[in-house]
């Protein structure tokens, strides 16, 4: 008690002498180097954060393993669905295609690196290009994060928002709900693309686009004449099914990329936290020793004065 | 010697003459992909024939089939592999694409091998659906019940 009083006096005298420019909100225990209590509080909170990020990494790793397993058949399925458009080389006629559709696939949850911002950036570029060329563009947001990124600046292009993506692994039913809402919205698009993050490996993913064509474009495409015995009804059913399949592929790829990105992000967060803990522990020890030394000096100089 | 000169002069003529069509050079293989969203049954496999049930009727696909797009109805898909054995699967719905290069993509929304289906459960579901049909008046609900009836009937027929 008496020693802390002495400390206060000495600290005040030190600071008063050292600089008049430094603004001191309160004299006393405030000094440039934090007190033991501040460091302890900070150390405890960073240790808690490290525990949280470590456990989030484990959860993401488990989810990633499952997502990657389920991605294999989904990829075969999705590429099968797109095979027709590739082999028949269906392309929308550039001049006539005035209405475009962009479907951005992300999720609701953050802490996964640049997943959402990558898709949002691609969508923003596409909107800029297409509106610059005088085309009409509408956007479907799959995932709440994308809505948050786009609605302020491109709110008038947003047609549809989908929530509750990312909590559970995506199913074919989810894709079909999205496709149904899209088709029921009444927006007669000529051409579109689905923008998602394609999974490449545990540490890398890439933002990719897959095309979506309207029934008219497919029916009028030159190579469609090769295909025998197709009437409008069959083609429409086929197109709707293909749309669901592509959305399903995008959802699966996006989910796998997201889990792997979250795993990486949480891993680096844990590492950063460890580094901070190490540095703070050293600072803590130094501060502790400095405090003890000062107290000793007090006592000794006090005793010497007697 | 004269014969040789005669031949030399006439050889160019032969080149512009019609010739026989080339024999089918090693029949084009069918690259068959059969998958559901959760499972892959065949991936770019070479098979002899595939029978599919479509909305416009059932037909068999062999290599070099004319390109077509079709939508599936609930029914049995039979795959005849190169060694002669056949496997049957029940599909709920989906699409089939036959391309120019003889690749076939059969995408089913749900597909199971026939031996995994229980005929008793199918019959029970069918009776329940038929009873429901009498009770519902709402258009959408009626459509759902009718889909259920069609699918269960197909399952029962396939298993018998």
Coordinates of C-alpha atoms in Angstrom, one line a residue:
Chain A
X1 CA 0.0 0.0 0.0
X2 CA 2.7 2.3 1.0
X3 CA 4.9 1.2 -1.9
X4 CA 2.2 1.7 -4.5
X5 CA 1.7 5.2 -3.2
X6 CA 5.4 5.8 -3.7
X7 CA 5.3 4.3 -7.1
X8 CA 2.5 6.7 -8.1
X9 CA 4.4 9.7 -7.0
X10 CA 7.6 8.6 -8.8
X11 CA 5.6 7.8 -11.9
X12 CA 3.9 11.2 -11.9
X13 CA 7.2 12.9 -11.4
X14 CA 8.9 11.0 -14.2
X15 CA 6.2 11.8 -16.7
X16 CA 6.0 15.4 -15.7
X17 CA 9.7 15.8 -16.3
X18 CA 10.0 13.7 -19.5
X19 CA 7.6 15.4 -21.9
X20 CA 5.0 18.1 -21.9
X21 CA 3.7 17.0 -25.3
X22 CA 2.5 13.6 -24.3
X23 CA -1.2 13.7 -23.4
X24 CA -1.8 11.8 -20.2
X25 CA -5.5 11.1 -19.7
X26 CA -4.8 10.2 -16.1
X27 CA -1.7 10.1 -14.1
X28 CA -0.9 7.2 -11.9
X29 CA -0.7 3.7 -13.1
X30 CA -0.9 4.7 -16.8
X31 CA 2.4 4.4 -18.5
X32 CA 3.6 3.6 -22.1
X33 CA 4.2 0.0 -21.1
X34 CA 1.0 -1.6 -20.0
X35 CA 0.6 -2.7 -16.4
X36 CA 0.6 -6.4 -15.3
X37 CA -3.1 -6.4 -15.1
X38 CA -3.6 -5.2 -18.6
X39 CA -1.2 -7.7 -20.0
X40 CA -2.9 -10.5 -18.0
X41 CA -6.3 -9.6 -19.4
X42 CA -5.0 -9.4 -22.9
X43 CA -3.2 -12.7 -22.6
X44 CA -6.2 -14.5 -21.3
X45 CA -8.5 -13.1 -24.0
X46 CA -6.0 -14.1 -26.8
X47 CA -5.7 -17.6 -25.3
X48 CA -9.5 -17.9 -25.4
X49 CA -9.5 -16.7 -29.0
X50 CA -6.9 -19.3 -29.9
X51 CA -9.0 -22.1 -28.5
X52 CA -11.9 -20.9 -30.5
X53 CA -10.1 -20.7 -33.8
X54 CA -8.5 -24.0 -33.2
X55 CA -11.8 -25.7 -32.7
X56 CA -13.3 -23.9 -35.7
X57 CA -10.4 -25.3 -37.7
X58 CA -11.2 -28.8 -36.6
X59 CA -14.9 -28.4 -37.4
X60 CA -14.1 -27.0 -40.8
X61 CA -11.6 -29.8 -41.5
X62 CA -14.3 -32.4 -40.7
X63 CA -16.9 -30.7 -42.9
X64 CA -14.3 -30.3 -45.6
X65 CA -13.6 -34.0 -45.7
X66 CA -17.2 -34.8 -46.1
X67 CA -17.8 -32.1 -48.7
X68 CA -14.9 -33.3 -50.8
X69 CA -16.2 -36.9 -50.7
X70 CA -19.6 -35.8 -51.9
X71 CA -18.1 -33.5 -54.5
X72 CA -16.8 -36.4 -56.6
X73 CA -20.1 -37.8 -57.8
X74 CA -21.5 -34.3 -58.0
X75 CA -18.8 -33.3 -60.4
X76 CA -19.5 -36.2 -62.7
X77 CA -23.2 -35.4 -62.5
X78 CA -22.6 -31.7 -63.2
X79 CA -20.2 -32.1 -66.1
X80 CA -22.7 -34.6 -67.6
X81 CA -25.4 -32.0 -67.4
X82 CA -23.2 -29.4 -69.2
X83 CA -22.0 -31.9 -71.8
X84 CA -24.8 -31.1 -74.2
X85 CA -24.0 -27.4 -74.2
X86 CA -20.3 -28.1 -74.8
X87 CA -20.7 -30.7 -77.5
X88 CA -23.4 -28.9 -79.4
X89 CA -21.4 -25.6 -78.9
X90 CA -24.5 -23.7 -78.0
X91 CA -23.8 -20.0 -77.8
X92 CA -26.2 -17.1 -77.3
X93 CA -26.2 -14.7 -80.3
X94 CA -24.3 -11.7 -79.0
X95 CA -26.4 -8.8 -80.5
X96 CA -29.7 -10.3 -79.7
X97 CA -29.0 -11.3 -76.1
X98 CA -30.2 -8.2 -74.1
X99 CA -31.3 -9.8 -70.9
X100 CA -28.6 -11.3 -68.7
X101 CA -28.8 -13.3 -65.5
X102 CA -26.0 -13.7 -63.0
X103 CA -26.3 -16.2 -60.2
X104 CA -23.7 -15.8 -57.5
X105 CA -23.2 -18.7 -55.2
X106 CA -21.6 -18.1 -51.7
X107 CA -23.0 -18.8 -48.3
X108 CA -24.3 -17.2 -45.1
X109 CA -21.2 -17.5 -42.9
X110 CA -18.0 -15.6 -42.9
X111 CA -14.5 -16.2 -41.5
X112 CA -13.5 -18.0 -44.7
X113 CA -11.0 -15.8 -46.4
X114 CA -11.8 -14.2 -49.7
X115 CA -14.6 -16.6 -50.8
X116 CA -17.4 -14.1 -50.8
X117 CA -15.5 -11.1 -51.9
X118 CA -14.1 -13.0 -54.9
X119 CA -17.6 -13.8 -56.2
X120 CA -18.8 -10.3 -55.5
X121 CA -15.9 -8.8 -57.4
X122 CA -16.6 -11.0 -60.4
X123 CA -20.3 -10.1 -60.3
X124 CA -19.5 -6.4 -60.0
X125 CA -17.2 -6.5 -63.0
X126 CA -19.7 -8.4 -65.1
X127 CA -22.5 -5.9 -64.2
X128 CA -20.2 -3.1 -65.2
X129 CA -19.3 -4.7 -68.5
X130 CA -22.8 -5.6 -69.4
X131 CA -24.5 -2.3 -68.4
X132 CA -21.7 -0.6 -70.3
X133 CA -22.7 -2.6 -73.4
X134 CA -26.3 -1.6 -72.8
X135 CA -27.6 -4.9 -71.6
X136 CA -30.0 -5.5 -68.8
X137 CA -28.6 -7.6 -65.9
X138 CA -30.3 -9.1 -62.9
X139 CA -28.6 -10.9 -60.1
X140 CA -29.6 -13.8 -57.9
X141 CA -27.9 -14.0 -54.6
X142 CA -27.4 -17.5 -53.2
X143 CA -26.2 -16.8 -49.7
X144 CA -26.6 -13.9 -47.3
X145 CA -23.0 -12.7 -47.5
X146 CA -23.3 -11.9 -51.1
X147 CA -26.4 -9.9 -50.5
X148 CA -24.6 -7.9 -47.9
X149 CA -21.7 -7.2 -50.3
X150 CA -23.9 -6.2 -53.2
X151 CA -27.1 -4.6 -52.0
X152 CA -25.6 -1.2 -51.2
X153 CA -24.1 -0.5 -54.5
X154 CA -26.0 -2.8 -56.9
X155 CA -29.2 -3.1 -55.1
X156 CA -31.4 -2.4 -58.1
X157 CA -29.9 -5.4 -60.0
X158 CA -30.8 -7.9 -57.3
X159 CA -33.7 -10.1 -58.1
X160 CA -33.7 -12.9 -55.6
X161 CA -32.0 -13.6 -52.3
X162 CA -31.5 -17.1 -50.8
X163 CA -30.7 -17.6 -47.2
X164 CA -29.8 -20.6 -45.0
X165 CA -27.0 -21.7 -47.3
X166 CA -23.9 -23.2 -45.7
X167 CA -25.2 -24.5 -42.5
X168 CA -25.9 -28.0 -43.8
X169 CA -24.3 -29.7 -46.9
X170 CA -26.2 -28.7 -50.0
X171 CA -28.7 -31.1 -51.4
X172 CA -30.4 -31.6 -54.7
X173 CA -33.6 -30.4 -53.1
X174 CA -32.0 -27.0 -52.3
X175 CA -30.8 -26.6 -55.9
X176 CA -34.3 -27.4 -57.2
X177 CA -35.9 -24.9 -54.8
X178 CA -33.5 -22.2 -56.1
X179 CA -34.2 -23.1 -59.7
X180 CA -38.0 -23.1 -59.2
X181 CA -37.9 -19.6 -57.6
X182 CA -35.7 -18.4 -60.5
X183 CA -38.0 -19.8 -63.2
X184 CA -41.1 -18.5 -61.4
X185 CA -39.8 -15.0 -61.0
X186 CA -40.8 -14.3 -64.5
X187 CA -37.5 -12.8 -65.7
X188 CA -37.1 -13.9 -69.3
X189 CA -33.4 -14.0 -69.6
X190 CA -31.6 -14.8 -72.9
X191 CA -28.3 -15.8 -71.4
X192 CA -26.8 -16.2 -68.0
X193 CA -24.0 -17.5 -66.0
X194 CA -23.5 -19.0 -62.6
X195 CA -20.5 -17.6 -60.7
X196 CA -19.1 -19.8 -57.9
X197 CA -15.8 -20.9 -56.4
X198 CA -14.5 -24.0 -58.0
X199 CA -12.6 -26.3 -55.7
X200 CA -9.1 -27.0 -56.9
X201 CA -7.3 -28.3 -53.8
X202 CA -7.2 -27.9 -50.1
X203 CA -5.3 -24.7 -50.3
X204 CA -6.6 -23.3 -53.6
X205 CA -9.9 -22.5 -55.2
X206 CA -10.8 -20.4 -58.2
X207 CA -13.8 -18.2 -59.0
X208 CA -15.4 -19.8 -62.1
X209 CA -18.4 -19.3 -64.4
X210 CA -20.7 -21.8 -66.0
X211 CA -23.2 -20.7 -68.7
X212 CA -26.9 -20.9 -68.4
X213 CA -29.0 -20.7 -71.6
X214 CA -32.6 -20.0 -72.0
X215 CA -34.9 -22.5 -73.8
X216 CA -35.2 -20.2 -76.8
X217 CA -31.5 -19.8 -77.3
X218 CA -31.0 -23.6 -77.1
X219 CA -33.9 -24.3 -79.5
X220 CA -32.7 -21.8 -82.1
X221 CA -29.1 -22.8 -81.9
X222 CA -27.8 -24.2 -85.2
X223 CA -26.5 -27.5 -83.9
X224 CA -29.8 -28.5 -82.3
X225 CA -31.1 -29.7 -85.6
X226 CA -28.8 -32.7 -85.3
X227 CA -30.8 -33.8 -82.2
X228 CA -33.7 -35.9 -83.3
X229 CA -37.3 -35.9 -82.1
X230 CA -37.4 -33.0 -79.8
X231 CA -40.5 -31.1 -79.1
X232 CA -40.9 -27.9 -77.1
X233 CA -42.2 -29.6 -74.0
X234 CA -39.4 -32.1 -73.8
X235 CA -36.8 -29.4 -74.4
X236 CA -38.3 -27.2 -71.7
X237 CA -38.3 -30.1 -69.2
X238 CA -34.7 -30.9 -70.2
X239 CA -33.6 -27.3 -69.7
X240 CA -35.2 -27.0 -66.3
X241 CA -33.5 -30.1 -65.2
X242 CA -30.2 -29.0 -66.5
X243 CA -30.5 -25.7 -64.7
X244 CA -31.1 -27.5 -61.4
X245 CA -28.1 -29.7 -62.1
X246 CA -25.7 -26.8 -62.8
X247 CA -26.9 -25.0 -59.6
X248 CA -26.4 -28.2 -57.7
X249 CA -22.8 -28.5 -59.0
X250 CA -22.1 -24.9 -58.1
X251 CA -23.5 -25.3 -54.6
X252 CA -21.3 -28.4 -54.0
X253 CA -18.1 -26.8 -55.4
X254 CA -18.7 -23.7 -53.5
X255 CA -19.3 -25.5 -50.2
X256 CA -16.1 -27.5 -50.5
X257 CA -14.1 -24.4 -51.4
X258 CA -15.6 -22.5 -48.5
X259 CA -14.8 -25.2 -45.9
X260 CA -11.2 -25.6 -47.1
X261 CA -10.8 -21.8 -47.1
X262 CA -12.2 -21.6 -43.5
X263 CA -9.8 -24.3 -42.4
X264 CA -6.9 -22.3 -43.8
X265 CA -8.1 -19.0 -42.4
X266 CA -8.7 -20.5 -38.9
X267 CA -5.3 -22.2 -39.0
X268 CA -3.5 -19.0 -39.7
X269 CA -5.6 -17.2 -37.1
X270 CA -4.5 -19.8 -34.5
X271 CA -0.9 -19.4 -35.6
X272 CA -1.1 -15.6 -35.3
X273 CA -2.7 -16.0 -31.9
X274 CA 0.2 -18.3 -30.8
X275 CA 2.7 -15.7 -31.9
X276 CA 0.9 -13.0 -30.0
X277 CA 0.8 -15.1 -26.9
X278 CA 4.5 -15.8 -27.1
X279 CA 5.3 -12.1 -27.5
X280 CA 2.9 -11.1 -24.7
X281 CA 4.3 -13.7 -22.4
X282 CA 7.7 -12.3 -22.8
X283 CA 6.5 -8.8 -22.3
X284 CA 4.6 -10.0 -19.2
X285 CA 7.7 -11.6 -17.7
X286 CA 9.8 -8.5 -18.4
X287 CA 7.1 -6.3 -16.9
X288 CA 6.8 -8.5 -13.9
X289 CA 10.6 -8.4 -13.3
X290 CA 10.6 -4.6 -13.8
X291 CA 7.9 -4.2 -11.2
X292 CA 9.8 -6.4 -8.7
X293 CA 13.0 -4.5 -9.3
X294 CA 11.2 -1.2 -8.8
X295 CA 9.7 -2.4 -5.5
X296 CA 13.1 -3.5 -4.3
X297 CA 14.5 -0.2 -5.2
X298 CA 11.8 1.5 -3.2
X299 CA 12.4 -0.6 -0.2
X300 CA 16.2 -0.3 -0.4
X301 CA 16.2 3.4 -0.9
X302 CA 13.6 3.8 1.8
X303 CA 15.7 1.7 4.2
X304 CA 18.8 3.6 3.2
X305 CA 17.2 6.9 4.0
X306 CA 16.4 5.9 7.5
Chain B
X1 CA 5.0 -52.1 -122.0
X2 CA 2.1 -50.7 -123.7
X3 CA -0.2 -52.1 -121.1
X4 CA 1.9 -50.3 -118.5
X5 CA 1.6 -47.0 -120.3
X6 CA -2.1 -47.6 -120.7
X7 CA -2.4 -48.2 -117.0
X8 CA -0.4 -45.1 -116.1
X9 CA -2.8 -42.9 -118.2
X10 CA -5.9 -44.4 -116.8
X11 CA -4.9 -44.4 -113.1
X12 CA -5.7 -40.7 -112.6
X13 CA -9.2 -41.4 -114.0
X14 CA -9.9 -43.9 -111.4
X15 CA -9.3 -41.4 -108.6
X16 CA -12.4 -39.4 -109.5
X17 CA -14.6 -42.4 -109.8
X18 CA -17.0 -43.3 -107.1
X19 CA -15.6 -45.8 -104.6
X20 CA -17.3 -47.9 -102.0
X21 CA -18.1 -46.3 -98.6
X22 CA -15.6 -47.1 -95.9
X23 CA -16.6 -50.0 -93.7
X24 CA -17.5 -48.9 -90.2
X25 CA -14.0 -48.5 -88.9
X26 CA -14.2 -50.2 -85.5
X27 CA -17.8 -49.3 -84.4
X28 CA -17.8 -46.0 -82.4
X29 CA -17.7 -46.8 -78.7
X30 CA -20.4 -45.5 -76.5
X31 CA -19.0 -43.4 -73.7
X32 CA -21.7 -43.9 -71.1
X33 CA -22.1 -41.7 -68.1
X34 CA -24.9 -42.7 -65.6
X35 CA -25.1 -40.7 -62.4
X36 CA -27.4 -39.4 -59.7
X37 CA -26.5 -36.3 -57.6
X38 CA -25.0 -38.5 -54.9
X39 CA -23.7 -41.5 -56.7
X40 CA -21.9 -42.4 -60.0
X41 CA -22.8 -45.7 -61.5
X42 CA -21.0 -45.4 -64.8
X43 CA -18.4 -42.8 -65.8
X44 CA -17.5 -42.7 -69.5
X45 CA -17.8 -46.5 -69.6
X46 CA -18.0 -48.5 -72.7
X47 CA -21.2 -50.5 -72.8
X48 CA -23.1 -52.3 -75.5
X49 CA -26.7 -51.1 -75.0
X50 CA -28.8 -49.1 -72.6
X51 CA -32.6 -49.2 -72.3
X52 CA -34.2 -46.1 -70.9
X53 CA -37.8 -45.3 -70.1
X54 CA -38.7 -41.8 -71.3
X55 CA -41.8 -39.7 -71.4
X56 CA -42.3 -40.5 -75.0
X57 CA -41.7 -44.2 -74.6
X58 CA -38.9 -46.7 -73.8
X59 CA -36.1 -47.1 -76.2
X60 CA -32.7 -48.7 -76.4
X61 CA -29.5 -46.8 -77.1
X62 CA -26.7 -48.5 -79.0
X63 CA -23.5 -46.9 -80.1
X64 CA -24.0 -44.6 -83.1
X65 CA -27.6 -43.9 -82.0
X66 CA -29.0 -40.8 -83.6
X67 CA -28.4 -37.8 -81.3
X68 CA -31.4 -36.9 -79.1
X69 CA -32.5 -35.4 -75.8
X70 CA -35.1 -37.1 -73.7
X71 CA -36.7 -36.7 -70.3
X72 CA -37.0 -39.8 -68.1
X73 CA -40.1 -41.1 -66.4
X74 CA -40.1 -43.4 -63.4
X75 CA -39.0 -46.8 -64.6
X76 CA -36.2 -49.3 -65.1
X77 CA -33.0 -48.6 -66.8
X78 CA -31.2 -51.7 -68.1
X79 CA -27.5 -51.5 -68.9
X80 CA -26.0 -54.3 -71.1
X81 CA -22.3 -54.3 -70.7
X82 CA -19.7 -55.5 -73.2
X83 CA -19.5 -58.9 -71.7
X84 CA -23.2 -59.6 -72.1
X85 CA -24.3 -59.2 -68.5
X86 CA -27.1 -56.7 -67.7
X87 CA -27.8 -54.7 -64.6
X88 CA -31.1 -53.0 -63.8
X89 CA -31.6 -49.7 -62.0
X90 CA -34.8 -47.9 -61.0
X91 CA -34.8 -44.2 -61.9
X92 CA -37.3 -41.7 -60.6
X93 CA -36.8 -39.0 -63.3
X94 CA -34.1 -37.2 -65.1
X95 CA -32.7 -36.7 -68.5
X96 CA -30.8 -38.6 -71.2
X97 CA -28.6 -37.0 -73.8
X98 CA -27.2 -38.8 -76.8
X99 CA -24.5 -36.7 -78.6
X100 CA -23.1 -36.9 -82.1
X101 CA -19.9 -38.5 -80.9
X102 CA -21.9 -41.4 -79.4
X103 CA -21.5 -40.2 -75.8
X104 CA -24.5 -40.8 -73.6
X105 CA -25.2 -38.9 -70.4
X106 CA -27.9 -40.4 -68.3
X107 CA -28.6 -38.1 -65.3
X108 CA -31.2 -39.4 -62.9
X109 CA -32.6 -37.5 -60.0
X110 CA -32.7 -40.6 -57.9
X111 CA -31.5 -44.0 -59.0
X112 CA -31.1 -47.3 -57.2
X113 CA -30.2 -50.8 -58.2
X114 CA -33.4 -52.9 -58.4
X115 CA -32.3 -55.3 -55.6
X116 CA -32.4 -52.5 -53.1
X117 CA -36.1 -51.9 -53.5
X118 CA -38.7 -53.6 -51.3
X119 CA -41.8 -54.7 -53.3
X120 CA -44.0 -54.9 -50.1
X121 CA -43.2 -51.3 -49.2
X122 CA -43.9 -50.2 -52.7
X123 CA -47.3 -51.9 -52.8
X124 CA -48.2 -50.3 -49.4
X125 CA -47.1 -46.9 -50.7
X126 CA -49.1 -47.4 -53.9
X127 CA -52.3 -48.2 -52.0
X128 CA -51.8 -45.2 -49.7
X129 CA -51.3 -42.9 -52.7
X130 CA -54.4 -44.2 -54.4
X131 CA -56.4 -43.6 -51.3
X132 CA -55.0 -40.1 -51.0
X133 CA -56.0 -39.4 -54.6
X134 CA -59.6 -39.8 -53.8
X135 CA -59.3 -37.4 -50.8
X136 CA -57.4 -34.4 -52.3
X137 CA -58.8 -31.6 -54.3
X138 CA -56.0 -29.1 -54.4
X139 CA -54.3 -29.1 -57.8
X140 CA -50.7 -29.1 -56.6
X141 CA -51.4 -31.8 -54.0
X142 CA -53.3 -33.9 -56.7
X143 CA -50.2 -33.6 -58.9
X144 CA -48.0 -34.8 -56.1
X145 CA -50.2 -37.7 -55.3
X146 CA -50.4 -38.7 -59.0
X147 CA -46.6 -38.6 -59.3
X148 CA -46.4 -40.8 -56.3
X149 CA -48.9 -43.3 -57.8
X150 CA -47.0 -43.4 -61.1
X151 CA -43.6 -43.9 -59.4
X152 CA -45.0 -46.7 -57.1
X153 CA -46.7 -48.4 -60.0
X154 CA -43.5 -48.4 -61.9
X155 CA -41.6 -49.9 -59.0
X156 CA -44.1 -52.6 -58.4
X157 CA -44.2 -53.5 -62.1
X158 CA -40.4 -53.5 -62.2
X159 CA -40.1 -55.8 -59.2
X160 CA -42.6 -58.4 -60.4

